[in-house]
Coordinates of C-alpha atoms in Angstrom, one line a residue:
X1 CA 0.1 -0.1 -0.5
X2 CA 0.5 3.6 -0.8
X3 CA -0.7 7.2 -0.7
X4 CA 0.2 9.2 -3.6
X5 CA -1.6 12.2 -4.8
X6 CA -1.2 14.7 -7.4
X7 CA -3.1 18.0 -8.1
X8 CA -3.2 20.3 -11.2
X9 CA -2.1 23.7 -10.8
X10 CA -2.0 27.4 -12.1
X11 CA 1.3 27.0 -12.7
X12 CA 1.9 23.5 -13.1
X13 CA 1.9 20.2 -11.3
X14 CA 2.9 18.9 -8.3
X15 CA 2.9 15.2 -7.3
X16 CA 3.7 13.7 -3.5
X17 CA 4.3 10.5 -2.7
X18 CA 5.2 8.2 1.0
X19 CA 8.8 5.9 -0.2
X20 CA 8.0 2.5 1.7
X21 CA 8.2 -0.3 -0.4
X22 CA 6.2 -3.7 0.4
X23 CA 7.7 -6.2 -1.2
X24 CA 5.1 -8.8 -2.6
X25 CA 4.7 -11.6 0.1
X26 CA 5.3 -14.0 -2.7
X27 CA 8.4 -12.7 -4.3
X28 CA 10.1 -12.2 -0.4
X29 CA 9.3 -15.8 1.1
X30 CA 5.4 -14.6 1.8
X31 CA 7.0 -12.1 4.3
X32 CA 6.2 -8.3 3.0
X33 CA 9.8 -6.6 3.7
X34 CA 9.6 -2.4 3.9
X35 CA 12.0 -0.5 2.2
X36 CA 13.1 3.2 2.1
X37 CA 13.2 3.9 -1.5
X38 CA 11.4 6.1 -4.4
X39 CA 8.3 5.5 -5.5
X40 CA 8.4 8.2 -8.0
X41 CA 10.2 7.8 -11.6
X42 CA 11.7 10.5 -14.1
X43 CA 12.8 10.4 -17.0
X44 CA 16.3 11.3 -18.4
X45 CA 14.6 14.8 -20.1
X46 CA 12.6 15.9 -17.3
X47 CA 9.5 16.2 -19.6
X48 CA 7.6 12.7 -17.7
X49 CA 7.1 11.8 -14.1
X50 CA 5.3 8.0 -12.9
X51 CA 5.1 6.8 -9.5
X52 CA 3.9 3.5 -8.8
X53 CA 2.1 1.8 -6.4
X54 CA 0.0 -1.6 -5.5
X55 CA 2.3 -3.9 -7.0
X56 CA 5.2 -2.5 -7.1
X57 CA 7.7 -5.1 -8.6
X58 CA 4.7 -4.8 -11.7
X59 CA 4.2 -1.0 -11.1
X60 CA 8.3 -0.6 -11.1
X61 CA 8.3 -2.2 -15.1
X62 CA 5.3 0.3 -16.7
X63 CA 7.1 3.3 -15.2
X64 CA 10.3 2.2 -16.7
X65 CA 8.6 1.9 -20.1
X66 CA 6.8 5.1 -19.8
X67 CA 9.6 7.8 -18.9
X68 CA 11.0 6.2 -22.1
X69 CA 8.2 7.9 -24.3
X70 CA 8.3 11.2 -25.4
X71 CA 6.5 13.3 -23.2
X72 CA 4.8 15.1 -26.2
X73 CA 3.5 12.0 -27.3
X74 CA 2.0 10.6 -24.6
X75 CA -1.4 10.3 -24.4
X76 CA -4.3 7.7 -22.5
X77 CA -4.4 5.1 -25.4
X78 CA 0.0 5.0 -25.5
X79 CA -0.2 4.5 -21.6
X80 CA -2.9 2.0 -21.6
X81 CA -0.8 0.2 -24.5
X82 CA 2.0 0.3 -22.5
X83 CA 0.6 -0.9 -19.4
X84 CA -1.3 -3.9 -21.2
X85 CA 1.9 -5.4 -23.1
X86 CA 3.6 -5.5 -19.1
X87 CA 0.2 -6.5 -17.7
X88 CA -0.6 -9.4 -19.7
X89 CA 2.6 -10.6 -18.6
X90 CA 2.3 -10.2 -14.9
X91 CA 0.5 -13.0 -13.6
X92 CA -1.0 -12.3 -9.8
X93 CA 0.8 -9.2 -9.6
X94 CA -1.6 -7.1 -11.8
X95 CA -2.2 -4.3 -9.5
X96 CA -1.7 -1.4 -10.2
X97 CA -2.0 2.1 -10.4
X98 CA 0.1 4.8 -11.4
X99 CA 0.1 9.0 -12.1
X100 CA 1.7 10.1 -14.7
X101 CA 2.9 13.6 -15.4
X102 CA 3.7 15.3 -18.4
X103 CA 5.3 18.4 -18.5
X104 CA 5.2 19.9 -21.9
X105 CA 4.1 21.4 -24.3
X106 CA 2.0 21.5 -21.2
X107 CA 1.8 20.0 -17.9
X108 CA -0.8 17.1 -18.2
X109 CA -1.6 14.7 -15.8
X110 CA -3.3 10.8 -16.0
X111 CA -4.4 8.5 -13.7
X112 CA -3.5 4.7 -15.1
X113 CA -5.0 2.0 -13.3
X114 CA -5.6 -1.8 -14.1
X115 CA -9.0 -3.5 -14.1
X116 CA -9.5 -7.1 -13.6
X117 CA -11.3 -9.1 -16.3
X118 CA -11.9 -12.5 -17.5
X119 CA -11.5 -13.1 -21.4
X120 CA -14.6 -15.2 -22.8
X121 CA -13.9 -19.1 -22.5
X122 CA -11.5 -18.8 -20.1
X123 CA -12.1 -19.2 -16.0
X124 CA -9.0 -17.7 -15.4
X125 CA -9.4 -13.8 -14.5
X126 CA -6.8 -11.5 -16.1
X127 CA -6.2 -7.4 -15.8
X128 CA -6.7 -5.1 -18.6
X129 CA -5.5 -1.2 -18.3
X130 CA -7.5 2.1 -18.1
X131 CA -6.0 5.5 -18.6
X132 CA -7.8 8.6 -18.0
X133 CA -6.3 12.0 -18.3
X134 CA -7.1 14.5 -15.1
X135 CA -8.3 17.9 -15.4
X136 CA -8.0 18.0 -11.1
X137 CA -6.6 16.1 -9.0
X138 CA -6.0 12.2 -8.2
X139 CA -5.0 9.6 -5.9
X140 CA -3.4 6.4 -5.9
X141 CA -3.2 3.9 -3.4
X142 CA -4.8 4.4 0.1
X143 CA -7.7 5.5 -1.6
X144 CA -9.5 4.5 1.2
X145 CA -7.6 6.5 3.4
X146 CA -9.1 9.7 5.8
X147 CA -6.4 11.9 4.9
X148 CA -7.9 12.5 1.5
X149 CA -10.5 14.6 3.1
X150 CA -7.8 17.4 3.0
X151 CA -7.6 17.3 -0.9
X152 CA -11.6 17.5 -1.2
X153 CA -11.3 20.0 1.2
X154 CA -9.0 22.5 0.4
X155 CA -8.0 21.4 -3.1
X156 CA -9.4 24.4 -5.8
X157 CA -8.2 24.5 -9.5
X158 CA -6.2 27.1 -11.1
X159 CA -4.2 27.8 -7.1
X160 CA -0.2 27.7 -7.2
X161 CA 2.6 25.0 -6.9
X162 CA 3.3 27.1 -3.9
X163 CA -0.1 26.2 -2.2
X164 CA -0.6 23.2 -3.4
X165 CA 3.0 21.5 -2.2
X166 CA 2.4 22.3 1.2
X167 CA -1.2 20.7 1.0
X168 CA 0.2 17.3 -1.2
X169 CA 3.4 16.9 1.5
X170 CA 0.5 17.4 4.5
X171 CA -1.5 14.4 2.6
X172 CA 0.7 11.9 2.4
X173 CA 2.2 12.5 5.9
X174 CA -1.3 13.1 7.7
X175 CA -1.8 9.1 5.7
X176 CA 1.4 7.9 7.0
X177 CA -0.2 8.4 10.1
X178 CA -3.7 6.9 9.9
X179 CA -1.4 4.0 8.0
X180 CA 1.9 3.4 9.6
X181 CA 2.3 0.5 9.0
X182 CA 2.0 0.9 5.0
X183 CA 2.9 4.1 4.9
X184 CA 6.3 5.9 5.6
X185 CA 8.4 8.8 4.1
X186 CA 7.7 11.7 1.9
X187 CA 9.2 12.5 -1.2
X188 CA 7.5 15.5 -4.0
X189 CA 8.2 16.2 -7.5
X190 CA 7.2 19.5 -9.6
X191 CA 6.5 19.7 -13.1
X192 CA 6.2 23.3 -15.5
X193 CA 6.4 23.5 -18.6
X194 CA 10.1 25.6 -18.0
X195 CA 11.7 23.3 -16.1
X196 CA 10.5 20.2 -16.6
X197 CA 9.8 17.2 -13.6
X198 CA 12.2 17.6 -10.5
X199 CA 12.3 15.6 -7.0
X200 CA 12.8 18.7 -4.3
X201 CA 15.4 19.1 -2.2
X202 CA 16.0 16.9 1.3
X203 CA 16.2 20.7 2.9
X204 CA 12.7 21.1 1.2
X205 CA 10.9 17.9 2.5
X206 CA 12.6 18.5 5.7
X207 CA 10.6 22.1 5.8
X208 CA 7.8 20.5 4.9
X209 CA 7.9 18.1 7.5
X210 CA 8.2 20.7 10.1
X211 CA 5.7 22.9 8.9
X212 CA 2.8 19.3 8.9
X213 CA 4.2 18.6 12.6
X214 CA 2.6 22.5 13.0
X215 CA -0.9 22.1 10.9
X216 CA -1.3 19.3 13.6
X217 CA -0.5 21.4 16.5
X218 CA -2.1 24.1 15.4
X219 CA -5.5 22.2 15.1
X220 CA -5.5 20.8 18.4
X221 CA -4.8 23.6 19.6
X222 CA -8.2 25.7 18.2
X223 CA -10.3 22.8 19.0
X224 CA -9.3 23.0 22.8
X225 CA -8.9 26.4 23.3
X226 CA -12.0 27.9 22.4
X227 CA -13.6 29.3 26.0
X228 CA -17.9 28.6 24.9
X229 CA -20.0 26.7 27.6
X230 CA -22.0 24.5 24.5
X231 CA -25.9 24.8 25.6
X232 CA -28.0 21.9 25.3
X233 CA -31.3 21.3 24.4
X234 CA -34.2 21.0 27.4
X235 CA -35.3 17.2 27.3
X236 CA -38.4 16.6 26.1
X237 CA -41.1 13.8 27.0
X238 CA -43.2 12.8 24.7

């Protein structure tokens, strides 16, 4: 499991993820081993970024192929083609979710995921890829995590990366508190038309973690500092 979020802003796209990599049990003697590692792959040209969620081994293969594509030629159909070629050989490891950002000619966001299906005449379940271009925001990984509320409450189209980067970081870190056994760490990528896709520096990540802790403390203080007395409705019989 993981937590990843992408948000389209006025001046670019932010892509954030935790950094706890859980290996598949069947590939590690049925023991899921947590490893700290990046989950966002960026192309050598810096024009494509891909996050990897759910089955990390299969997602890694997909991401490796996607970052070889020309960012200007990326489309939902092309991403489905790439993913389906790999899913056809994935067997049981076909549960994948990816957030794909293409920075040029303008920043665009895609959500790529696998759907289970049973082909006619076969008893075995397989998977096919689905992909959609996203104009607002998208979640991958632990999409039932309560931290998704932060996205629903505070994201609006037209906001700048200056606002969206702290929001994305806070969401990922909050998700880790709610599901610490599967979500931990933070990495953030900013994608703009002029600069392409770039990881934020280690120092910036430290500041974002500190800001997230401050936001938690401020919320707790506001909830406990009010001096109002509450009035209760009278008991009514009948």
